[in-house]
JSON list of C-alpha atoms and ligand atoms in Angstrom, two decimals:
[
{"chain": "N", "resi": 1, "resn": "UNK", "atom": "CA", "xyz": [0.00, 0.00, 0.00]},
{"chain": "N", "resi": 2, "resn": "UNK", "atom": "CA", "xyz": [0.95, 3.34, -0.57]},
{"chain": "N", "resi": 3, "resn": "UNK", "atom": "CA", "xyz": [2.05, 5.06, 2.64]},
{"chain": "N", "resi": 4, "resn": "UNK", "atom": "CA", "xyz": [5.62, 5.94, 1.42]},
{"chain": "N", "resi": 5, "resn": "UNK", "atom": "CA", "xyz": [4.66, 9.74, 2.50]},
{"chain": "N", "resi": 6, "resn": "UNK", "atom": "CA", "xyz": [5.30, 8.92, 6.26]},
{"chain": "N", "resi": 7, "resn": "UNK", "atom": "CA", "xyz": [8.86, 8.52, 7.45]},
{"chain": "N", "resi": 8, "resn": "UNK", "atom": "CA", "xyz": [7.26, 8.20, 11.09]},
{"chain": "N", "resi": 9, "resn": "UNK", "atom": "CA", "xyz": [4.97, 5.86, 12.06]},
{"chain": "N", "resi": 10, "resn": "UNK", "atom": "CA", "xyz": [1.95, 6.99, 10.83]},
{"chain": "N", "resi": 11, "resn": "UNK", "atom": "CA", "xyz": [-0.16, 5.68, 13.97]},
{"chain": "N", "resi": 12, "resn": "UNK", "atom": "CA", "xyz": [2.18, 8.56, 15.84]},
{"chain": "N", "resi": 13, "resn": "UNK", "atom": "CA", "xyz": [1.58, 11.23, 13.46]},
{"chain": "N", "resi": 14, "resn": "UNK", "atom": "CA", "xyz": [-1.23, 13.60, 14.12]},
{"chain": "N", "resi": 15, "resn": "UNK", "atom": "CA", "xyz": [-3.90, 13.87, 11.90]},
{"chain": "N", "resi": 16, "resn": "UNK", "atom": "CA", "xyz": [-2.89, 17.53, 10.75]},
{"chain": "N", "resi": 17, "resn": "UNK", "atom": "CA", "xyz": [0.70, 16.07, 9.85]},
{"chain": "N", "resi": 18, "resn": "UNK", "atom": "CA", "xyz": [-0.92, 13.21, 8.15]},
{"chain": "N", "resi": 19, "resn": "UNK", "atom": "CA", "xyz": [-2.80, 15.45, 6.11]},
{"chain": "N", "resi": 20, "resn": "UNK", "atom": "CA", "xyz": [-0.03, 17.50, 5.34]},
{"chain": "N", "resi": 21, "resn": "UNK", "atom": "CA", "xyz": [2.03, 14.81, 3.79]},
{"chain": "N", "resi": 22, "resn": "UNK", "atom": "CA", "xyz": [-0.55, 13.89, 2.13]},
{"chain": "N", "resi": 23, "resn": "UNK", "atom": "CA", "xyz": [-0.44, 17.33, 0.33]},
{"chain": "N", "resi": 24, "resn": "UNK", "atom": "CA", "xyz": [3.19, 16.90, -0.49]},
{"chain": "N", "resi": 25, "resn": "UNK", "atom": "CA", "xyz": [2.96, 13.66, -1.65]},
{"chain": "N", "resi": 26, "resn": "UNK", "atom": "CA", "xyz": [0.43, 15.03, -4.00]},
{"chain": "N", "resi": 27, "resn": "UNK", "atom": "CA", "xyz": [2.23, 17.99, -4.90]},
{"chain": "N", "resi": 28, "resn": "UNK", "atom": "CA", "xyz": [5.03, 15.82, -5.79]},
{"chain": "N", "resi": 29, "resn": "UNK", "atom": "CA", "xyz": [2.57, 13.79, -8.02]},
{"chain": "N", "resi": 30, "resn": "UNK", "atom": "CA", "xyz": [1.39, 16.39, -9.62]},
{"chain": "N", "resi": 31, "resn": "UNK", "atom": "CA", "xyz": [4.70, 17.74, -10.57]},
{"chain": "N", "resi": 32, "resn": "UNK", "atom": "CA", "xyz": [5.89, 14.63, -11.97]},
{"chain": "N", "resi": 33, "resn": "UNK", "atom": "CA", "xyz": [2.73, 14.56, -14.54]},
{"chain": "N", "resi": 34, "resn": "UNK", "atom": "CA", "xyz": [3.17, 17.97, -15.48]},
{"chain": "N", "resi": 35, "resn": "UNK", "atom": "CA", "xyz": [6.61, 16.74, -16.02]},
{"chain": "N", "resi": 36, "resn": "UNK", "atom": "CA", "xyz": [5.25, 13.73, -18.54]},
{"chain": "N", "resi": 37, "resn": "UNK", "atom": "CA", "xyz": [3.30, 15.47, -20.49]},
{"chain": "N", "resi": 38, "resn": "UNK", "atom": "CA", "xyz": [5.69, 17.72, -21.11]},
{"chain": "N", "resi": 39, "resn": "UNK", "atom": "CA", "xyz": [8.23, 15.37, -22.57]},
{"chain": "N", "resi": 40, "resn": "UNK", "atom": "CA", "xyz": [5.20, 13.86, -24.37]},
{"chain": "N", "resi": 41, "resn": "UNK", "atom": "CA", "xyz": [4.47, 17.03, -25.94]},
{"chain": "N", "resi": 42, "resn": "UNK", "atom": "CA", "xyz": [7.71, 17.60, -27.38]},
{"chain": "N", "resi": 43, "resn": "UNK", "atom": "CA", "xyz": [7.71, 14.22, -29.19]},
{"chain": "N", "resi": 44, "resn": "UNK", "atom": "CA", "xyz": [4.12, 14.04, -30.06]},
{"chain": "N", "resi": 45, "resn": "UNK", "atom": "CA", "xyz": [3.49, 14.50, -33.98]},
{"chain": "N", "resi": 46, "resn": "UNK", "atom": "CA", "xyz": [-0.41, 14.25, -34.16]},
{"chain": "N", "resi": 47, "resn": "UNK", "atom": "CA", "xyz": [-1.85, 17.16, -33.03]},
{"chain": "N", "resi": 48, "resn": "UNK", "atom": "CA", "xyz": [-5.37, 16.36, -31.89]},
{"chain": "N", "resi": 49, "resn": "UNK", "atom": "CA", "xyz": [-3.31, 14.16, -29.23]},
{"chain": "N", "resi": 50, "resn": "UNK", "atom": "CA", "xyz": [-1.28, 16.93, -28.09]},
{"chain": "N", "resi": 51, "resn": "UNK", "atom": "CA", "xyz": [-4.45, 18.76, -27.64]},
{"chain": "N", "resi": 52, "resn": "UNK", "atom": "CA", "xyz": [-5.39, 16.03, -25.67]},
{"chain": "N", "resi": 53, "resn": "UNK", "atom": "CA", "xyz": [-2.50, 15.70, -23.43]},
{"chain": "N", "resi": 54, "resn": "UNK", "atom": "CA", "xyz": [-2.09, 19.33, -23.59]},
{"chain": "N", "resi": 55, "resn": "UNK", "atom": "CA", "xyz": [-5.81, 20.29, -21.54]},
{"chain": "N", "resi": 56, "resn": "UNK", "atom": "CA", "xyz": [-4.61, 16.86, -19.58]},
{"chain": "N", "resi": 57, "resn": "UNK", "atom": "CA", "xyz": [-1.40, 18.96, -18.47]},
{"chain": "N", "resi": 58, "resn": "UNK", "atom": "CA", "xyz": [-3.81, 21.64, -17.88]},
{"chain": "N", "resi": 59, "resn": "UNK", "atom": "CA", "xyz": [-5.51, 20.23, -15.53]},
{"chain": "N", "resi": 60, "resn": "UNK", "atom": "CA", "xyz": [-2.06, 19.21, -13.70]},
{"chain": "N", "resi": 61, "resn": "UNK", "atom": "CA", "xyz": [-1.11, 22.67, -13.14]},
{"chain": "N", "resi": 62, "resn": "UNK", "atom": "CA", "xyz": [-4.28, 23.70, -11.79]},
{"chain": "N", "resi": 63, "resn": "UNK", "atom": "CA", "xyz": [-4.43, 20.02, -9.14]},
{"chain": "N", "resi": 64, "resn": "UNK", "atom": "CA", "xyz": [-0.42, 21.09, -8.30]},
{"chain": "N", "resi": 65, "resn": "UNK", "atom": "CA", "xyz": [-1.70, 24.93, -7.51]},
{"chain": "N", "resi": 66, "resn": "UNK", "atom": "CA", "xyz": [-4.22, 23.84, -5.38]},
{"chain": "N", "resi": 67, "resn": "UNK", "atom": "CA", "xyz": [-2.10, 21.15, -3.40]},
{"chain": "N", "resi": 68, "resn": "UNK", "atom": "CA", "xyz": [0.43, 24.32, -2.91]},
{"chain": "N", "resi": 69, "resn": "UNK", "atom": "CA", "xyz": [-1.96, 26.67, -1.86]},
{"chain": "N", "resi": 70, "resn": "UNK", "atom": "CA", "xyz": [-3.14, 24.47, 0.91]},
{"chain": "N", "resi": 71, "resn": "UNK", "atom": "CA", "xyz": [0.15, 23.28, 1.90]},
{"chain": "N", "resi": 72, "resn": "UNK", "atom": "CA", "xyz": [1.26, 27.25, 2.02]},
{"chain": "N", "resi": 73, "resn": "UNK", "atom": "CA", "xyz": [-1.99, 28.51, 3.75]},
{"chain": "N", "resi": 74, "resn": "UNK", "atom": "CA", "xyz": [-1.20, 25.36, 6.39]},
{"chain": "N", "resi": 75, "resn": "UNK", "atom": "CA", "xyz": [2.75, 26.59, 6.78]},
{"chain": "N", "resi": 76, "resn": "UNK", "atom": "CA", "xyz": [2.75, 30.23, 7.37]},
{"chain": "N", "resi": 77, "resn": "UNK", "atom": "CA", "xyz": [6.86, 30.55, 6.90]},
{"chain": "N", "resi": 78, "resn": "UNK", "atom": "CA", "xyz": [6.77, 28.40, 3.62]},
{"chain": "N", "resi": 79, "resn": "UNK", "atom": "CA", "xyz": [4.13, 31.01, 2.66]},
{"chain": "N", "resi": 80, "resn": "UNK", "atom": "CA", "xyz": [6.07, 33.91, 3.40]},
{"chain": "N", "resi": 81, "resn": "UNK", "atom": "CA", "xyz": [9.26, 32.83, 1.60]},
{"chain": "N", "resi": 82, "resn": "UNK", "atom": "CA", "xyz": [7.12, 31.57, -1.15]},
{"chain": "N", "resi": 83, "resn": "UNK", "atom": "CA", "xyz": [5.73, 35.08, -1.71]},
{"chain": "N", "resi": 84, "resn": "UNK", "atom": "CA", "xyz": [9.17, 36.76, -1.62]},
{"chain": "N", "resi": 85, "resn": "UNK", "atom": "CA", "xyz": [9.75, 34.36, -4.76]},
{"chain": "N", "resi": 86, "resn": "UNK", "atom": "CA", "xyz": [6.92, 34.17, -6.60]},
{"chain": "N", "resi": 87, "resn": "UNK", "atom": "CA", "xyz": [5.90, 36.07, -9.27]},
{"chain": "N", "resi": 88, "resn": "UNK", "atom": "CA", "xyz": [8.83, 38.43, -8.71]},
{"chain": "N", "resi": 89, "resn": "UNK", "atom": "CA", "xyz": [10.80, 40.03, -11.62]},
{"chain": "N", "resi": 90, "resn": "UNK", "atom": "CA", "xyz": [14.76, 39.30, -11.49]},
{"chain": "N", "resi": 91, "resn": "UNK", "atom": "CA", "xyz": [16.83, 36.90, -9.91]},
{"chain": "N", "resi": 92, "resn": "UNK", "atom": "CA", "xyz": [14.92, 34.30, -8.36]},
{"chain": "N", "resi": 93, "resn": "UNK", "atom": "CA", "xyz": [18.11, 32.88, -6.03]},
{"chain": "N", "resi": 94, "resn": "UNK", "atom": "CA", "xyz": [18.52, 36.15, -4.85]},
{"chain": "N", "resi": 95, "resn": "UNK", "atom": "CA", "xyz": [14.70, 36.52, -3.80]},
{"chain": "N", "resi": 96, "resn": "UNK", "atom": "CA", "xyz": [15.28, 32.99, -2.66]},
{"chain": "N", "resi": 97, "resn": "UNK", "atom": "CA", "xyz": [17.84, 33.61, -0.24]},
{"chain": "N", "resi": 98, "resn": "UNK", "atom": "CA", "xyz": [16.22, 37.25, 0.73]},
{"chain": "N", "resi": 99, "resn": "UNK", "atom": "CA", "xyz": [13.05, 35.62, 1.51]},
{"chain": "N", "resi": 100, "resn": "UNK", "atom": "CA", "xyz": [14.32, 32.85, 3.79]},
{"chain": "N", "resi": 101, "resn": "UNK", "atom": "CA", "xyz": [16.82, 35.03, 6.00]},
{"chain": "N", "resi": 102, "resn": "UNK", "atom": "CA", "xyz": [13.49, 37.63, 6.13]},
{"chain": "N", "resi": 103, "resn": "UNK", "atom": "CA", "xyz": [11.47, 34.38, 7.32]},
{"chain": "N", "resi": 104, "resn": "UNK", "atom": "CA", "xyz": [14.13, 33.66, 9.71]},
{"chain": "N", "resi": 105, "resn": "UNK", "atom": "CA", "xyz": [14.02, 37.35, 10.92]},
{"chain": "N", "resi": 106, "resn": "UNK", "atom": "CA", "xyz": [17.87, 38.45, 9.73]},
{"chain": "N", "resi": 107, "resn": "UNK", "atom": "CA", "xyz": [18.57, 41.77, 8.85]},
{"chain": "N", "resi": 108, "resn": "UNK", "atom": "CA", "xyz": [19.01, 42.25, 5.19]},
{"chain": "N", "resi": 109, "resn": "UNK", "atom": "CA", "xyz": [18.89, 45.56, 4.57]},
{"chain": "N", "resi": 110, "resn": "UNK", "atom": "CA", "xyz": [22.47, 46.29, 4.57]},
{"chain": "N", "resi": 111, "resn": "UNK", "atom": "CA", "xyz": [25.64, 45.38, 2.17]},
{"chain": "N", "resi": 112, "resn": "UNK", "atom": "CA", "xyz": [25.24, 46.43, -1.18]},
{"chain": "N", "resi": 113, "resn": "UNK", "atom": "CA", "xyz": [21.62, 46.73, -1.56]},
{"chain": "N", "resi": 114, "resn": "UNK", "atom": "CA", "xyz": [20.73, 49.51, -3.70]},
{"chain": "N", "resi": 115, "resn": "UNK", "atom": "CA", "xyz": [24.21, 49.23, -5.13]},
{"chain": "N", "resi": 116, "resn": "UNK", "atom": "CA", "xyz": [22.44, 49.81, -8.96]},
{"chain": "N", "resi": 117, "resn": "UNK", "atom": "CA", "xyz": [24.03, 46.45, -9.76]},
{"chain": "N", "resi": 118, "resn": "UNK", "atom": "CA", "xyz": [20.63, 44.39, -8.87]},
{"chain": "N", "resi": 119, "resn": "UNK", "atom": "CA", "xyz": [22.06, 42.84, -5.87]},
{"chain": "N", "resi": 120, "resn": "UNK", "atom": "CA", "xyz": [20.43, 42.20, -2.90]},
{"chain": "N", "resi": 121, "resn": "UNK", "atom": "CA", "xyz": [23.57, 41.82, -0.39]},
{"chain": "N", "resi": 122, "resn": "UNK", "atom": "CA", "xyz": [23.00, 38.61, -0.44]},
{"chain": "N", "resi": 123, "resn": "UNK", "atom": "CA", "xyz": [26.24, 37.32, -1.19]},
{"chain": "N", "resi": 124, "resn": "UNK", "atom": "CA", "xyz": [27.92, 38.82, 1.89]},
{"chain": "N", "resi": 125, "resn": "UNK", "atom": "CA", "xyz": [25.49, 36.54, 3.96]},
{"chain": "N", "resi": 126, "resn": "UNK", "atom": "CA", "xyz": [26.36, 33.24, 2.12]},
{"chain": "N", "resi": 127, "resn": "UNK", "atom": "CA", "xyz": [28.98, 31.30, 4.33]},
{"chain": "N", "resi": 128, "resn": "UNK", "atom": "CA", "xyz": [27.87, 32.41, 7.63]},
{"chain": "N", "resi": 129, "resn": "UNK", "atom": "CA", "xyz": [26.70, 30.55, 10.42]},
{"chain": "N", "resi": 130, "resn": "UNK", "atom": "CA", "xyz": [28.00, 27.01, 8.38]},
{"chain": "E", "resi": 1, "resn": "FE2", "atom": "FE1", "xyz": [-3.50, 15.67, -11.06]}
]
């Protein structure tokens, strides 16, 4: 049976946590078949089947977006660096890495921001603390 989301017993899990991997195991699902029917895309000559597979990967996107909503409206930190990457213009590692040490309450304001050559002052945090 499928219970390869748990990696704790599952009888010790709470239900909320059980619900929540659930959601990532789902996410992860859904990934992997937009994934598919992307590589069948590419390679599919006849076009009523790409049409096909093409509102199928449609529907993918949409079952991923919800799974990520719920898992994001469930995991208020994964929420907040989720919105400081997406949809943003520009570099998406530096609004990565800007996003998590604002979720984790460090000071980024400082070191280069500003600097008119689109970084963040990110760098000079990479290294600490390892
Ligand atoms: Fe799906």
């Amino acid at each position: 049976m499928g219970f390869d989301q748990y990696h704790e017993p599952p009888d010790e899990l709470p239900a909320r946590t059980r619900t929540f991997a659930r959601l990532c195991a789902s996410l992860t699902e859904e990934a992997e078949a937009i994934g598919w029917y992307e590589q069948r895309l590419a390679v599919e000559p006849d076009a009523v089947a790409r049409d096909i597979m093409s509102d199928a990967q449609g529907e993918e996107f949409k079952h991923f977006a919800m799974d990520l909503e719920f898992l994001l409206r469930r995991t208020p930190k994964w929420r907040e660096i989720a919105e400081g990457v997406l949809f943003q213009e520009g570099d998406i590692v530096e609004h990565g890495e800007e996003a998590e040490a604002e979720a984790n309450g460090e000071d980024t304001s400082g070191g280069g921001g500003g600097s008119g050559d689109g970084s963040l002052g990110i760098g000079s945090l990479k290294g600490e603390g390892l």
